[in-house]
C-alpha positions as a printed Julia matrix, in Angstrom:
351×3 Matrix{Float64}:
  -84.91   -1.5    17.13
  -88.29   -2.71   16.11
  -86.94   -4.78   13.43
  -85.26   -6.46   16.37
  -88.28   -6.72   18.65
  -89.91   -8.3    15.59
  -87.43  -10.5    15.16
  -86.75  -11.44   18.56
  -90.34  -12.01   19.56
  -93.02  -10.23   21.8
  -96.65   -9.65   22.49
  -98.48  -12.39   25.02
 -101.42  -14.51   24.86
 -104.7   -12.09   24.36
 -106.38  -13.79   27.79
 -103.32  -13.31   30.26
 -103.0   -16.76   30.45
  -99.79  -16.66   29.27
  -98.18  -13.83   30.73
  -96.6   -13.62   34.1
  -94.38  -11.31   35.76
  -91.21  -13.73   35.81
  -91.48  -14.78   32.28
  -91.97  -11.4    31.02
  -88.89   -9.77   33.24
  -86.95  -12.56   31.63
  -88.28  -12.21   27.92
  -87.22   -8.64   28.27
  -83.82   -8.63   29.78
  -82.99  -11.15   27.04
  -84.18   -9.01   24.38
  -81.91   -6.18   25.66
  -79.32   -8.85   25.82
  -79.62   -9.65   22.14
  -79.85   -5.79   21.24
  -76.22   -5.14   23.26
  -74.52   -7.78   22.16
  -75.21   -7.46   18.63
  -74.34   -3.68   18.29
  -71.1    -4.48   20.67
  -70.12   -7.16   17.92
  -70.77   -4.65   15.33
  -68.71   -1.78   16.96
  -65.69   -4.76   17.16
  -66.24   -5.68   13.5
  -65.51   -1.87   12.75
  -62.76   -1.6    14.97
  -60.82   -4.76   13.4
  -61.91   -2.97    9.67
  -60.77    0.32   10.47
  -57.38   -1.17   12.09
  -56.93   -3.34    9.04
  -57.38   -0.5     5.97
  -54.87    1.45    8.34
  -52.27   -1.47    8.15
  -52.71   -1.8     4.64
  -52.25    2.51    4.62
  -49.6     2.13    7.05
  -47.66   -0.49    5.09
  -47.53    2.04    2.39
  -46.34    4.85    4.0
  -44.08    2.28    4.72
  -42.89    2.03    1.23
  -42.68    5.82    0.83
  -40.98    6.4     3.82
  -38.2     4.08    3.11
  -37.78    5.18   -0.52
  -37.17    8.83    0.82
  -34.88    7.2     3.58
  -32.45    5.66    0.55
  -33.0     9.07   -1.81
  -31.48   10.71    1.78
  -28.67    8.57    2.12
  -27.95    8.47   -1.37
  -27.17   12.04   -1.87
  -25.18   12.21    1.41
  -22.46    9.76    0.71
  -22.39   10.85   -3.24
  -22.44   14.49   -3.07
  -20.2    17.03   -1.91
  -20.6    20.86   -1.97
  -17.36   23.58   -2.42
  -18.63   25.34    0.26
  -19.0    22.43    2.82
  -20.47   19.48    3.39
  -23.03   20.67    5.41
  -26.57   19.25    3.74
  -24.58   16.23    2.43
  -24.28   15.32    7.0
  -27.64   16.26    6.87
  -28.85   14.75    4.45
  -27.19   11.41    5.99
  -28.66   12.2     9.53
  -32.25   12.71    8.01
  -32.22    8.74    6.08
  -30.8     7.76    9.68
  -33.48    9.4    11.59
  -36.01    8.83    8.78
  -35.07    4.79    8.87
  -35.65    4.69   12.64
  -39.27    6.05   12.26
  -40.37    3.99    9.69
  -39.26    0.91   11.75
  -41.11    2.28   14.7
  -44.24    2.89   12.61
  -43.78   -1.1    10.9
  -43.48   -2.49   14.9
  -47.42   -0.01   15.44
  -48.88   -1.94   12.25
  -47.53   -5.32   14.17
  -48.83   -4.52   17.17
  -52.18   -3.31   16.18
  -52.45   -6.66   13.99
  -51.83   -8.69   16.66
  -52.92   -6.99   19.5
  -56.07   -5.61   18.04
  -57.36   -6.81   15.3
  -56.95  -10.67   15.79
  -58.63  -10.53   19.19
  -61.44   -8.69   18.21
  -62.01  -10.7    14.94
  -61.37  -13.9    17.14
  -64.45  -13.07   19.2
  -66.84  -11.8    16.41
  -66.68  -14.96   15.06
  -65.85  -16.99   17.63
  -68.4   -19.84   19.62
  -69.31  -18.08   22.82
  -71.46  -15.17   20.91
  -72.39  -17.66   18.26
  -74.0   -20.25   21.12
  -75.73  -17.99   22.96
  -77.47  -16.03   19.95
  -78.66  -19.6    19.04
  -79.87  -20.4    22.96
  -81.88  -16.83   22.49
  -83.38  -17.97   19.06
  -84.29  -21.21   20.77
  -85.86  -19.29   23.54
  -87.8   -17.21   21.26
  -89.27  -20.24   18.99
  -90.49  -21.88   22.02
  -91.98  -18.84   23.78
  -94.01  -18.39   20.21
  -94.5   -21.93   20.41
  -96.08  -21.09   23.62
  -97.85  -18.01   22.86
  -99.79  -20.31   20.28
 -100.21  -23.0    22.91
 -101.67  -20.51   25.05
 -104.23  -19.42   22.43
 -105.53  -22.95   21.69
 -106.24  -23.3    25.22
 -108.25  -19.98   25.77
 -109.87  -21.06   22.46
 -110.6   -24.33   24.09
 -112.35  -23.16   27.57
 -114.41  -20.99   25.59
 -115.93  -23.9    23.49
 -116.44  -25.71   26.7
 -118.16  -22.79   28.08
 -120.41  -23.03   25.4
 -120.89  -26.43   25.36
 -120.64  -27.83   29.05
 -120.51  -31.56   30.08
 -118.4   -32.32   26.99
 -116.51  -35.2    28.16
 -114.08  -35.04   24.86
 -113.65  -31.38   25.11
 -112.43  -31.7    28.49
 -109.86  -34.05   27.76
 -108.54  -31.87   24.73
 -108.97  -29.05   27.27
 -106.58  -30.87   29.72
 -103.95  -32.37   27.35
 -103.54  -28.3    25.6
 -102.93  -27.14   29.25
 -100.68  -29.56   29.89
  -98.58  -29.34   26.91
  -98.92  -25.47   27.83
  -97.47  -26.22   31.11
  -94.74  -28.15   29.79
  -94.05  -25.46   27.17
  -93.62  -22.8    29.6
  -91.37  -24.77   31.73
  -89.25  -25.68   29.42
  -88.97  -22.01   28.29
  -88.21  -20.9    31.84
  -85.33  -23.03   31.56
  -84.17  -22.51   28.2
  -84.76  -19.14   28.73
  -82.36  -18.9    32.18
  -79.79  -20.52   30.01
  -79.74  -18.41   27.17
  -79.7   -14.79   29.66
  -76.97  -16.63   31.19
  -75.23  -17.1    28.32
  -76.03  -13.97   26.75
  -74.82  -11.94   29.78
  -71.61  -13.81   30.2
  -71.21  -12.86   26.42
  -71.76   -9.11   26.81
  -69.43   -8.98   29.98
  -66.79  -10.38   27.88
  -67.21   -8.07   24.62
  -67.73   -4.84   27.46
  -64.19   -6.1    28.82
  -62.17   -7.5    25.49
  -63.32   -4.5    23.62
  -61.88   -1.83   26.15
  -59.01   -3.82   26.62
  -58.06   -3.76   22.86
  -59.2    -0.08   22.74
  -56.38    1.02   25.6
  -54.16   -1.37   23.59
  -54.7     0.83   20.4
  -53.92    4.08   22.2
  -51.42    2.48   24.6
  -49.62    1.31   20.59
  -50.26    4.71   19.08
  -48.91    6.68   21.78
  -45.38    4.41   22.63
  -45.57    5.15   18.47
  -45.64    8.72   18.45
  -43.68    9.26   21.65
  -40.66    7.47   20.53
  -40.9     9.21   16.78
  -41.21   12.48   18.84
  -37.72   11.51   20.47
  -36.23   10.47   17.26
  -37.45   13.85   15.56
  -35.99   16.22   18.66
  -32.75   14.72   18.27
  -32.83   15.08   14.71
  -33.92   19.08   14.95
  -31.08   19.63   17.79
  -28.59   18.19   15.5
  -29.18   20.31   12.29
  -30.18   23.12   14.58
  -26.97   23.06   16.0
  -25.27   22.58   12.57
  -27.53   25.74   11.35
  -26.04   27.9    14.22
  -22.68   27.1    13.46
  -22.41   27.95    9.94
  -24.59   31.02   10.73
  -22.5    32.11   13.42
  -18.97   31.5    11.89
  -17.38   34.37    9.96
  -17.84   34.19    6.61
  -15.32   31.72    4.89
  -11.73   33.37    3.81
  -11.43   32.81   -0.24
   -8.24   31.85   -1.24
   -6.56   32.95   -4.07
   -5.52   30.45   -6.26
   -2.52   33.02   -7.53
    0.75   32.45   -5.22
    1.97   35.63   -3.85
    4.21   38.02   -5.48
    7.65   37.34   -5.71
    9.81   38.48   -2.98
   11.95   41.71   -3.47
   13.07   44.6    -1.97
   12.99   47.99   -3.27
   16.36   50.33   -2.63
   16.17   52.9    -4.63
   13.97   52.16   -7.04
   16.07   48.84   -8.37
   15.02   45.66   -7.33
   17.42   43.03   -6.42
   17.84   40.27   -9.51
   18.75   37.61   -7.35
   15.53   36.89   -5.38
   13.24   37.35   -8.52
   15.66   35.85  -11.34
   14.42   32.45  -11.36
   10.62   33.92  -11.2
   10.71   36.74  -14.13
   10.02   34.9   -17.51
   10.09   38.42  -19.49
   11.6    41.9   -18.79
   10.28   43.97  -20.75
    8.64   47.41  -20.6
    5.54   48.53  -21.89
    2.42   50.58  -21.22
   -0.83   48.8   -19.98
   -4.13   50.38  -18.51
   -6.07   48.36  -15.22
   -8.82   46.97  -16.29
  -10.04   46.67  -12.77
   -8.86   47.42   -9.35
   -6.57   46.01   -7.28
   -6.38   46.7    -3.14
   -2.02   45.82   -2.3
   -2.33   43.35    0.39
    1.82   44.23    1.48
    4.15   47.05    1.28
    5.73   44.69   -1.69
    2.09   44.89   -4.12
    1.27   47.99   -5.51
   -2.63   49.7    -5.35
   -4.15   49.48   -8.49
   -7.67   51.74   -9.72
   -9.18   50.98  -13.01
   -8.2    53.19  -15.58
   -5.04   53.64  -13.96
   -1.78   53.7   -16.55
    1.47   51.55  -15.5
    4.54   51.07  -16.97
    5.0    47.56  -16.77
    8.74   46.5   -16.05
    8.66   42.37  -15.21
    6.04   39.49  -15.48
    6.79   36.9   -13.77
    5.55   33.5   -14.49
    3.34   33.09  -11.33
    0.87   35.22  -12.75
    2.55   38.38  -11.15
    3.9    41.72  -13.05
    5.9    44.52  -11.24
    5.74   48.0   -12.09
    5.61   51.68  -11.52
    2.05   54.03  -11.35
    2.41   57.78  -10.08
    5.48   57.39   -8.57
    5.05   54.32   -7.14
    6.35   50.94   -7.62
    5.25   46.91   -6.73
    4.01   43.94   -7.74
    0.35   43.37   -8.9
   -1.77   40.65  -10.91
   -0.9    40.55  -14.41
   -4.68   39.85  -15.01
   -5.14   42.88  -13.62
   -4.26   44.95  -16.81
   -4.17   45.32  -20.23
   -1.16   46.02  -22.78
   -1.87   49.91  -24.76
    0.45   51.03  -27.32
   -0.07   54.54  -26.05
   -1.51   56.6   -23.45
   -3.78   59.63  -23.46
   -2.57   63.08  -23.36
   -4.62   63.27  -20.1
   -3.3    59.97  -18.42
    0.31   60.96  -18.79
    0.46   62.6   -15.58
   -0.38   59.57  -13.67
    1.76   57.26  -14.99
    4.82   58.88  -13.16
């Protein structure tokens, strides 16, 4: 502030015969003049700074935002899972919603360019500001001017004082006040023009600045309101998708194995026409379950490991059919395991 004052000018001649009341109310309102305007063009040289180095920032979020959009969309047209294709959809629906953001965010960066920044740089170095700071520096060289004009003349009466009659003095006396005269009223004008100026100037950076300020949020806000949108619609969707697996009962696992062949038991003998063309081998033998096995039909026969069967048929679907502790049916042939013998113990539960 004082370096301003300093600057700017001050102080009056040390007899009064400078000052006045007018002159000084106008010296001062100028100097506040010069002290608003200058931090208002400071504050909009910030503002245009700080919305630049977030463009750049912007710009390469940008970037990032779009490589993860394309990593997103990649996966969910070249990936599938066995279980579903669940994350591969949304996978796809997260590059799609991802995509529309970063568009959004590349119209803010446009809009705060444009809308911002330009008009604020525009003004900070623009002629209006420029013109009047230079009327005020006039201003102040001539009221100096003055102030020094002022002094010679006090000097000047008191060596006349001193020295009365003096013909000579008196006309250097009279030509000092008149320059004096001339001085001042040439300030009074200058200095009319310049407050003029200068206020006209500080309306307009009160007014531009909020202007581009509501513009900023007014940006910012349409920004994050429409990203908001994008991201609901985006948390409904896999939400949704979420719920539905969640809620679905838990996926049937087919066995790759075709069923058992076909027969029906009378007696004990099954009938040779409706497995013939399945049965690659008939042949008995002794085999052991090497895990168990839950019949599915009154055709498939309940298996527990350890169990002992006497194998009968294998057919060539992967199916054998044979008899365990009494009872007879059809079971997975990988199911077993070929002995050459059975335990003492076991014997009882083969038949």
């Amino acid at each position: 502030m004082e370096a301003i004052r300093k600057q700017f000018g001050g102080g009056y001649g040390a007899d009064g015969a400078f000052a006045d009341e007018a002159e000084a109310q106008q010296h001062s309102k100028l100097e506040k003049l010069y002290i608003s305007t200058r931090a208002a063009k400071h504050f909009q040289r910030d503002i245009v700074r700080g919305v630049e180095g977030y463009i750049v920032t912007g710009s390469k979020q940008v970037e990032i935002g779009n490589k993860l959009c394309e990593d997103g969309k990649k996966y969910g047209t070249e990936n599938t899972c066995t279980s579903g294709s669940t994350l591969s959809k949304a996978a796809l629906s997260f590059a799609k919603a991802r995509s529309l953001m970063e568009k959004e965010r590349v119209n803010l960066l446009k809009a705060l360019g444009t809308q911002v920044a330009e008009p604020l740089r525009a003004m900070v170095m623009g002629a209006p500001l420029e013109d009047a700071r230079h009327l005020a520096q006039r201003y102040d060289r001539m009221r100096q001017e003055a102030e020094a004009q002022a002094i010679e003349v006090s000097k000047r009466q008191m060596k006349l004082r001193e020295a009365s009659g003096n013909g000579d003095m008196i006309s250097r006396l009279e030509a000092a006040e008149t320059k004096l005269q001339e001085l001042k009223s040439n300030m009074g004008v200058l200095g009319k023009e310049a407050v003029a100026a200068m206020t006209a100037v500080e309306a307009q950076q009160q007014r531009l600045t909020l202007q581009r300020l509501i513009a900023l949020v007014e940006s910012e806000r349409n920004y994050h309101q429409r990203v908001l949108q994008n991201l609901d619609q985006l948390e409904r969707e896999m939400v949704s998708e979420r719920q539905r697996i969640e809620g679905a009962p838990p996926p049937v696992v087919e066995s790759s194995m075709p069923p058992p062949p076909a027969y029906e038991e009378v007696n004990g003998i099954f009938m040779r026409n409706t497995v013939a063309e399945l049965v690659e081998t008939v042949e008995y033998f002794l085999a052991e379950a090497i895990q168990s096995y839950r019949a599915e039909s009154d055709t498939e026969l309940n298996l527990a490991a350890g169990d002992y069967i006497v194998v009968r048929k294998v057919s060539n679907n992967g199916w054998a059919e044979g008899e365990c502790r009494g009872k007879a049916g059809w079971f997975p042939y990988d199911y077993i395991e070929k002995r050459e013998r059975v335990l003492a113990s076991k014997v009882g539960q083969v038949f």
